[in-house]
PDB file of C-alpha atoms in Angstrom:
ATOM      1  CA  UNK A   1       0.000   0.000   0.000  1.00 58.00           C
ATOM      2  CA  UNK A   2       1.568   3.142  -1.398  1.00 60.00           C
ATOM      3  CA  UNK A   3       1.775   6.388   1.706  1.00 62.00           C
ATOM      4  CA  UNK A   4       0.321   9.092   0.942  1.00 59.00           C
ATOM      5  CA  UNK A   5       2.770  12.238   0.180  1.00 56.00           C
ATOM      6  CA  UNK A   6       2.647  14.566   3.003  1.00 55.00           C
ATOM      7  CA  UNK A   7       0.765  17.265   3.440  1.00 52.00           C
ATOM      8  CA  UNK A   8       1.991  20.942   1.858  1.00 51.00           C
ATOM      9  CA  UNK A   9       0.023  22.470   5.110  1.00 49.00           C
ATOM     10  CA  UNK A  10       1.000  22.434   8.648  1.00 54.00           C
ATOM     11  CA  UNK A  11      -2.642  23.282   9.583  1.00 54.00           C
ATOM     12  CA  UNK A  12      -5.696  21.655   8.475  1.00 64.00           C
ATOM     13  CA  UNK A  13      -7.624  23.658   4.763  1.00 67.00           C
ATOM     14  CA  UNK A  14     -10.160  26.208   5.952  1.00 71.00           C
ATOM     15  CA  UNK A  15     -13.261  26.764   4.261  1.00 81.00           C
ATOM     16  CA  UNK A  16     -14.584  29.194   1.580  1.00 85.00           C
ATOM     17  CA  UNK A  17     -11.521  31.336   0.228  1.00 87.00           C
ATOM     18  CA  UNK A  18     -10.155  32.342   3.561  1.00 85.00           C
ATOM     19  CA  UNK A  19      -6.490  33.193   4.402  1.00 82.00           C
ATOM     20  CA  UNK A  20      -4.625  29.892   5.470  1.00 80.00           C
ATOM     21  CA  UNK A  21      -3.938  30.203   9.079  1.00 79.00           C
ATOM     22  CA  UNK A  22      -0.295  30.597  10.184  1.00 81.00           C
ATOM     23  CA  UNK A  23      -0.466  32.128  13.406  1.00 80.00           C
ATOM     24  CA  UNK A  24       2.561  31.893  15.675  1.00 75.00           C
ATOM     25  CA  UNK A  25       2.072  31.568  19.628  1.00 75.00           C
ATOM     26  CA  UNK A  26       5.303  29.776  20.296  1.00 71.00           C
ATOM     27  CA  UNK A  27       7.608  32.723  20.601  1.00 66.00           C
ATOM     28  CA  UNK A  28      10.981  32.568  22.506  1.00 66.00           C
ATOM     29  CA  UNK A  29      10.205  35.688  24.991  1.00 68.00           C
ATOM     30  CA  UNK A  30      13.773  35.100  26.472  1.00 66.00           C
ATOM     31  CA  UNK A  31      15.831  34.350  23.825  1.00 68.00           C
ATOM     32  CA  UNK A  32      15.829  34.088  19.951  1.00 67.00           C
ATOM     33  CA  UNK A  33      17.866  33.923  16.605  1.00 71.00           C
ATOM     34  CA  UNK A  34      17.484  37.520  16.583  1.00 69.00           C
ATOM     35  CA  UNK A  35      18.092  38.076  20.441  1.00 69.00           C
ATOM     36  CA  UNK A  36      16.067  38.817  23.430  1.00 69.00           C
ATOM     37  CA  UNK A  37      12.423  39.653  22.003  1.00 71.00           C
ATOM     38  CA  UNK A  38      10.560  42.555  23.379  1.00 70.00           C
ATOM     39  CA  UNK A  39       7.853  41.666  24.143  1.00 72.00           C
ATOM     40  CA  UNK A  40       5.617  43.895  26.603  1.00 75.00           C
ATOM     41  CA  UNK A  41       3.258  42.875  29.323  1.00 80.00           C
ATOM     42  CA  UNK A  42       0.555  44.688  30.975  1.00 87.00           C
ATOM     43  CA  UNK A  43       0.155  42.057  34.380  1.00 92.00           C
ATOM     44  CA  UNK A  44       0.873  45.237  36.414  1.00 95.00           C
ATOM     45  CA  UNK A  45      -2.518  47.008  35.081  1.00 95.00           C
ATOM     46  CA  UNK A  46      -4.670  46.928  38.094  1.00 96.00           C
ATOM     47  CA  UNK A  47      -1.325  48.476  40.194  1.00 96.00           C
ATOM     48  CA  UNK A  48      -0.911  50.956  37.728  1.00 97.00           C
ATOM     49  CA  UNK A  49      -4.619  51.650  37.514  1.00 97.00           C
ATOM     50  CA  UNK A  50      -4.894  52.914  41.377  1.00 97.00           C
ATOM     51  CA  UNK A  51      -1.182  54.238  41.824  1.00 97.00           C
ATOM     52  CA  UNK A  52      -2.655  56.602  38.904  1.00 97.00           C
ATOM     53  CA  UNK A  53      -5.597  57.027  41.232  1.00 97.00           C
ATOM     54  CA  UNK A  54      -3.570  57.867  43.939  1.00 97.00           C
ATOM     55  CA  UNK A  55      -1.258  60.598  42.178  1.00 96.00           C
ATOM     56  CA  UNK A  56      -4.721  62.497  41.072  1.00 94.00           C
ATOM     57  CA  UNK A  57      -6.254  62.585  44.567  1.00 94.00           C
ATOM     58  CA  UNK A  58      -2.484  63.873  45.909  1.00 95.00           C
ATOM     59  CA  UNK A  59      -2.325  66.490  43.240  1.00 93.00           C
ATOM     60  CA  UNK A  60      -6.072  67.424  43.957  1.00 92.00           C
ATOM     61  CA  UNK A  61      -5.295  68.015  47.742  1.00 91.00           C
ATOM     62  CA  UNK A  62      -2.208  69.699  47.036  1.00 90.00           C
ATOM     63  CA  UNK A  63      -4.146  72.403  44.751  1.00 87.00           C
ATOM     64  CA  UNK A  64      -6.696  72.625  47.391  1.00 84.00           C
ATOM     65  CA  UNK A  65      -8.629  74.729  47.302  1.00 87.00           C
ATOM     66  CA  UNK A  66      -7.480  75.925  44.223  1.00 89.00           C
ATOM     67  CA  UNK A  67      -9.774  74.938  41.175  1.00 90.00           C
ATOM     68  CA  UNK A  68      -8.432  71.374  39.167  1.00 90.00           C
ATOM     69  CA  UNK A  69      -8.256  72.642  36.483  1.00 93.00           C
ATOM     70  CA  UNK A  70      -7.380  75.721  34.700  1.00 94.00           C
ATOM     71  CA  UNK A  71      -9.428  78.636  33.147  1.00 96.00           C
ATOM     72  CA  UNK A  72      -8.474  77.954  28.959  1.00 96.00           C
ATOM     73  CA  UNK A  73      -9.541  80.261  26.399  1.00 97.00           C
ATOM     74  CA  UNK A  74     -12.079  79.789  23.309  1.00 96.00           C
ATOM     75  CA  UNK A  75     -10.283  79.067  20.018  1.00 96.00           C
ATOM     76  CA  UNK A  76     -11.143  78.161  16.650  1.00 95.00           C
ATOM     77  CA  UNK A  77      -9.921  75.187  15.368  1.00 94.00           C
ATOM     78  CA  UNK A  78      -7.011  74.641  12.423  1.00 93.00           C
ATOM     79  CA  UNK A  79      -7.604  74.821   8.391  1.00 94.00           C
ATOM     80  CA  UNK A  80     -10.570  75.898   6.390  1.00 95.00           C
ATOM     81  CA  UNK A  81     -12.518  72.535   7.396  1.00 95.00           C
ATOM     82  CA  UNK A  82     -12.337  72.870  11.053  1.00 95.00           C
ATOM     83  CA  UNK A  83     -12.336  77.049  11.710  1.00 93.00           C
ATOM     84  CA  UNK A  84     -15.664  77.216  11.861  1.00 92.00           C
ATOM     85  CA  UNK A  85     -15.539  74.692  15.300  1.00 94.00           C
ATOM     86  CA  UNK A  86     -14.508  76.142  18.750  1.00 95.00           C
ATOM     87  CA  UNK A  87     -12.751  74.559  21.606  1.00 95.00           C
ATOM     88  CA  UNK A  88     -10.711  75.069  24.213  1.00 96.00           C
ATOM     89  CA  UNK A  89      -7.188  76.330  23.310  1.00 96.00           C
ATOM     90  CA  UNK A  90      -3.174  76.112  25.342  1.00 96.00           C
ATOM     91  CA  UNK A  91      -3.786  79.709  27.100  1.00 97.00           C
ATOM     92  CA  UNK A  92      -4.400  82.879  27.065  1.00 98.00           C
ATOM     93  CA  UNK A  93      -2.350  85.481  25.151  1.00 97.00           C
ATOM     94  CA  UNK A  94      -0.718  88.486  26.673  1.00 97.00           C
ATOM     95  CA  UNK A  95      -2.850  90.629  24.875  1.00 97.00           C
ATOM     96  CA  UNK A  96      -5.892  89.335  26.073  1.00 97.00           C
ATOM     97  CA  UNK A  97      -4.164  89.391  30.116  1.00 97.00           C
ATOM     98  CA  UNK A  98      -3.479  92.887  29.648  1.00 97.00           C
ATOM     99  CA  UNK A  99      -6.998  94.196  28.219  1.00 97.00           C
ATOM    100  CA  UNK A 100      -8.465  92.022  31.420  1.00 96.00           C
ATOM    101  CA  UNK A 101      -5.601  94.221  33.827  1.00 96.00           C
ATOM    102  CA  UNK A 102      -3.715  91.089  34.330  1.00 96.00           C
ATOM    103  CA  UNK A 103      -0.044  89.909  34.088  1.00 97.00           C
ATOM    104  CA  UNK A 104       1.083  87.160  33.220  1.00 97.00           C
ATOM    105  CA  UNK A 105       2.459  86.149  36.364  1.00 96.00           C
ATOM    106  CA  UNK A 106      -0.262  87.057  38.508  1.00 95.00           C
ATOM    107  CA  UNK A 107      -2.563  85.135  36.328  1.00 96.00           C
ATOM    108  CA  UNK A 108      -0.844  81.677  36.957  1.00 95.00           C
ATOM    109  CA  UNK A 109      -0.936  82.233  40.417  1.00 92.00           C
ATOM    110  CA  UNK A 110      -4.723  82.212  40.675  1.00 92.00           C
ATOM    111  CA  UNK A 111      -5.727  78.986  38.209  1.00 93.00           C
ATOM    112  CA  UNK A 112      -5.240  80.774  34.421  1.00 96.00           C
ATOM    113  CA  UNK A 113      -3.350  78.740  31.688  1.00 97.00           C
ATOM    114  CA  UNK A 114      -0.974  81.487  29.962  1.00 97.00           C
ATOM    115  CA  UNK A 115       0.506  80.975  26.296  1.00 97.00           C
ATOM    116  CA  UNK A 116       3.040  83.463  25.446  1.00 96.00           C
ATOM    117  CA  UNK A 117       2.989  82.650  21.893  1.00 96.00           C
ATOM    118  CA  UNK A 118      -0.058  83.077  20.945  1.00 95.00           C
ATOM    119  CA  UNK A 119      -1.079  85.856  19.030  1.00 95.00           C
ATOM    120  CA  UNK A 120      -4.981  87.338  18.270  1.00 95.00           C
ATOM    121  CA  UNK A 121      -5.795  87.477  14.532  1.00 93.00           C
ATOM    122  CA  UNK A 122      -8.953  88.549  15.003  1.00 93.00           C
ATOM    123  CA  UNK A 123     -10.636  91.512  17.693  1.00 96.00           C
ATOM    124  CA  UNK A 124     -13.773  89.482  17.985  1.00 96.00           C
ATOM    125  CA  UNK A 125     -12.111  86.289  19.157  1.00 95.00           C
ATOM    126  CA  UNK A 126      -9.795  88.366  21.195  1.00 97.00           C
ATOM    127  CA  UNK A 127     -12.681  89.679  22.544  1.00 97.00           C
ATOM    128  CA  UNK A 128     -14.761  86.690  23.243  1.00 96.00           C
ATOM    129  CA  UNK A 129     -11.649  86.109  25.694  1.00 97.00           C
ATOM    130  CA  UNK A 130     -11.537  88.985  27.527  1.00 97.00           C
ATOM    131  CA  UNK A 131     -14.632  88.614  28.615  1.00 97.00           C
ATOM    132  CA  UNK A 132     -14.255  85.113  29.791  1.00 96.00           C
ATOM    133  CA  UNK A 133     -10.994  86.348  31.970  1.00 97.00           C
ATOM    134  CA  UNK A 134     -13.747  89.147  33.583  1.00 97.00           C
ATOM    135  CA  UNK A 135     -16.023  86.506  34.425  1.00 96.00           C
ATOM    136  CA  UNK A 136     -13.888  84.007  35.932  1.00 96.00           C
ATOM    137  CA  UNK A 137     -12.445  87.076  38.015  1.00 95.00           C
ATOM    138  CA  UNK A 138     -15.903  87.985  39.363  1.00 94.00           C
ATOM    139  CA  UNK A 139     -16.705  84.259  40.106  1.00 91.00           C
ATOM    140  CA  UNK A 140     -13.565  83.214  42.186  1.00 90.00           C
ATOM    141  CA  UNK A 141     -12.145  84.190  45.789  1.00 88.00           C
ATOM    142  CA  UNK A 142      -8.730  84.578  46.450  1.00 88.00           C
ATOM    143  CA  UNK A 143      -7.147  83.985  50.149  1.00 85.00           C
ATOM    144  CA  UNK A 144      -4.619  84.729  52.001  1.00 81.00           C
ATOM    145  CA  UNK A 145      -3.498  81.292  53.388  1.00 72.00           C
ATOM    146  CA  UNK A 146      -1.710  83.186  56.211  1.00 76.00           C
ATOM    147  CA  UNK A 147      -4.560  85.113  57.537  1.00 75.00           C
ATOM    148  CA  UNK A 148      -7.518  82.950  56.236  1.00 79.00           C
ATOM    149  CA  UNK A 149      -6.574  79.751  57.377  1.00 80.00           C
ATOM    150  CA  UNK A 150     -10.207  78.310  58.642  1.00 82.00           C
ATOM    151  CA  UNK A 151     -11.512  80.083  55.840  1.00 83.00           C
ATOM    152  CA  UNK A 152      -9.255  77.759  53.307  1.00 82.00           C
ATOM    153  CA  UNK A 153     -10.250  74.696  55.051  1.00 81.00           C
ATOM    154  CA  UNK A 154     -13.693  75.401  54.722  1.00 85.00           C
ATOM    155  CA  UNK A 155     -13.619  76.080  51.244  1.00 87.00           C
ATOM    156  CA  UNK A 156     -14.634  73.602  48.495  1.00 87.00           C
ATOM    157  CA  UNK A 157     -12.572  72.430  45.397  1.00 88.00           C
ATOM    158  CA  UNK A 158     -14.280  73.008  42.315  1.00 88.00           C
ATOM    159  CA  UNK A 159     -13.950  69.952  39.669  1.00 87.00           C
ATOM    160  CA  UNK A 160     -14.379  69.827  36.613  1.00 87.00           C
ATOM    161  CA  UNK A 161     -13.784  72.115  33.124  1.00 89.00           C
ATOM    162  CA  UNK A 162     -13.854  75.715  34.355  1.00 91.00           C
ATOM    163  CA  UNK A 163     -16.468  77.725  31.787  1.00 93.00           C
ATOM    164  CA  UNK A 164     -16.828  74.829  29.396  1.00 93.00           C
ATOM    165  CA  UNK A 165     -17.748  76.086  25.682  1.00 92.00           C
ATOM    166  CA  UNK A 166     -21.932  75.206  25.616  1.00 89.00           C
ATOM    167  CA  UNK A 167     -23.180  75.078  22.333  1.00 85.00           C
ATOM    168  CA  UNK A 168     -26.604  77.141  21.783  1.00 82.00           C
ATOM    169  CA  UNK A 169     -29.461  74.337  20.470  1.00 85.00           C
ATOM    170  CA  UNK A 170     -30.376  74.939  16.897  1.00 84.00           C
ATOM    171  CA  UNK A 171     -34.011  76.959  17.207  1.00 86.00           C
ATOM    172  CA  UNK A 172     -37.042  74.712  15.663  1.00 87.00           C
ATOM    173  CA  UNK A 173     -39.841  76.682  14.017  1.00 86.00           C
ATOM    174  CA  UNK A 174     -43.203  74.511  13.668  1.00 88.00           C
ATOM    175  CA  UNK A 175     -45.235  76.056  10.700  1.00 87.00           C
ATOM    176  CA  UNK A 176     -47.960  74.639   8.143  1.00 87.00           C
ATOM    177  CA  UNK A 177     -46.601  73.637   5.209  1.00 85.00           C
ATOM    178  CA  UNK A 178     -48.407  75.242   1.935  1.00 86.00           C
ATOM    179  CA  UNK A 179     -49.738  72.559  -0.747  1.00 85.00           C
ATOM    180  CA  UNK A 180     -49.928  73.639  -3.825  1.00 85.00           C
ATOM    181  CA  UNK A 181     -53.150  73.034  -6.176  1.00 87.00           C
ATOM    182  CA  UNK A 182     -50.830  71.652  -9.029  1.00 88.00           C
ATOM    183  CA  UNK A 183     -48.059  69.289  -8.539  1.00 90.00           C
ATOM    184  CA  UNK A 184     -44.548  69.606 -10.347  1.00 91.00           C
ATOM    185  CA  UNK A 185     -44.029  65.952  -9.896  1.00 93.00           C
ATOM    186  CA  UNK A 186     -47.638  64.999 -11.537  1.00 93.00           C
ATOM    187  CA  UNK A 187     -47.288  67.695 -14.725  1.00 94.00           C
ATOM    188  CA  UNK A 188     -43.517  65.928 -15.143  1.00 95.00           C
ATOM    189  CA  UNK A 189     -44.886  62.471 -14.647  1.00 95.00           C
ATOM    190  CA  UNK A 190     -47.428  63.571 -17.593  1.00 94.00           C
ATOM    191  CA  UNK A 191     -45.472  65.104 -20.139  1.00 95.00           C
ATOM    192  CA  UNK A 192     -42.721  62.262 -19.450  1.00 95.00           C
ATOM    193  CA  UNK A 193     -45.941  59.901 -21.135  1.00 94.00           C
ATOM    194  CA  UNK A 194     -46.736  62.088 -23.794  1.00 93.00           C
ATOM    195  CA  UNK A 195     -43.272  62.154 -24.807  1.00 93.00           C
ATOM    196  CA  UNK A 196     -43.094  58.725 -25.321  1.00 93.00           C
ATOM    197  CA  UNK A 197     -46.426  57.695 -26.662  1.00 93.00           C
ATOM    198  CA  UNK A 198     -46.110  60.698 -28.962  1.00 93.00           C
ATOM    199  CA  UNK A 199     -44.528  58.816 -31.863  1.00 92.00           C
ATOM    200  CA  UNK A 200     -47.419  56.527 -31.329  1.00 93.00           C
ATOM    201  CA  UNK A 201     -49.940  59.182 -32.068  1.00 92.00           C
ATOM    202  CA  UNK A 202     -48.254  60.361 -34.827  1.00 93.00           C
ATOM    203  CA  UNK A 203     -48.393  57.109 -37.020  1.00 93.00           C
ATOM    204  CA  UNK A 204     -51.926  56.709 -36.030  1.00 93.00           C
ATOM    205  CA  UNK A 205     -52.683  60.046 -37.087  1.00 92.00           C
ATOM    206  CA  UNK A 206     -50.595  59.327 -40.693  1.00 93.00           C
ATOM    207  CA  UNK A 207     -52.286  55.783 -41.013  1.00 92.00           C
ATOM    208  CA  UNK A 208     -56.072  57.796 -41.018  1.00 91.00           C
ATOM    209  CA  UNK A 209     -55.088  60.636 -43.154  1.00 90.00           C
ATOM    210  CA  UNK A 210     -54.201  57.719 -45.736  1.00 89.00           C
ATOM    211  CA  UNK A 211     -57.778  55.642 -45.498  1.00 83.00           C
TER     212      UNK A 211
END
């Protein structure tokens, strides 16, 4: 009895046209042909996952009880697809500081993101800032941690995006919609018939003139 030849394929013929599978789960993690494979693990995930925990509530009382985050300005986005969107940018320019009576230094000191390398295009958008610097200077208290001491331990941390950009909902009208006594679609739908059967008509009209 003649063997069979062996097989071409390690792995038994899938079904259908599929790709042949050749997957490779015996790896040499330590050691290989090509040296010491680097191959990265993630068994320390859960660790990871509350030491980052951790670090976030230290930073949070260390700010205390000085906002989490800081007050960003409203920008427009890059290129002529995305200018028409607005977010919220690095920090505020120097030009924008000074028109709210603020320096530079003075405003990192009380929770405001500064970019010195920004510059305003534009007075409206420049604007738009300015007023968001007045507002978050109305809304916040500064103290004294020397002389206000209970008063800082009393106080509560705000969390959370400081003047987040709200977008207005689009207005919806509710009217009665007009229907006209004649139809486009019908008078189309019409002449689109006559049009054909008009050749038809026209050899019927030939074929009487002739009896």
């Amino acid at each position: 009895k003649k063997k069979s030849p062996p097989s071409l394929f390690k792995y038994k013929m899938v079904k259908h046209n599929n790709m042949v599978p050749n997957a490779h789960f015996h790896k040499k993690w330590q050691q290989s042909s090509r040296g010491p494979l680097k191959v990265r693990v993630a068994l320390d995930q859960a660790s990871k996952k509350k030491s980052r925990r951790v670090k976030r509530a230290a930073k949070a009382a260390a700010l205390a009880p000085a906002p989490l985050n800081k007050l960003r300005p409203a920008v427009h986005a890059q290129t002529q697809r995305y200018n028409a969107k607005v977010r919220l940018g690095r920090g505020f320019s120097i030009a924008e500081l000074k028109a709210a009576g603020l320096t530079a230094t003075y405003a990192r000191t009380i929770g405001i993101a500064v970019d010195p390398r920004r510059q305003n295009k534009s007075e409206e958008a420049k604007q738009v800032n300015v007023d968001r610097l007045k507002a978050f200077l109305a809304s916040i208290v500064v103290f004294d941690k020397k002389k206000s001491a209970a008063a800082v331990a009393e106080a509560t941390q705000f969390k959370g995006a400081l003047q987040p950009i709200t977008k207005a909902a689009p207005a919806v009208e509710l009217a009665d919609v007009e229907v006209p006594d004649v139809s486009a679609f019908i008078q189309m739908r019409k002449a689109r018939v006559e049009t054909k059967i008009a050749g038809q008509r026209y050899a019927l009209a030939e074929r009487k003139k002739k009896e």
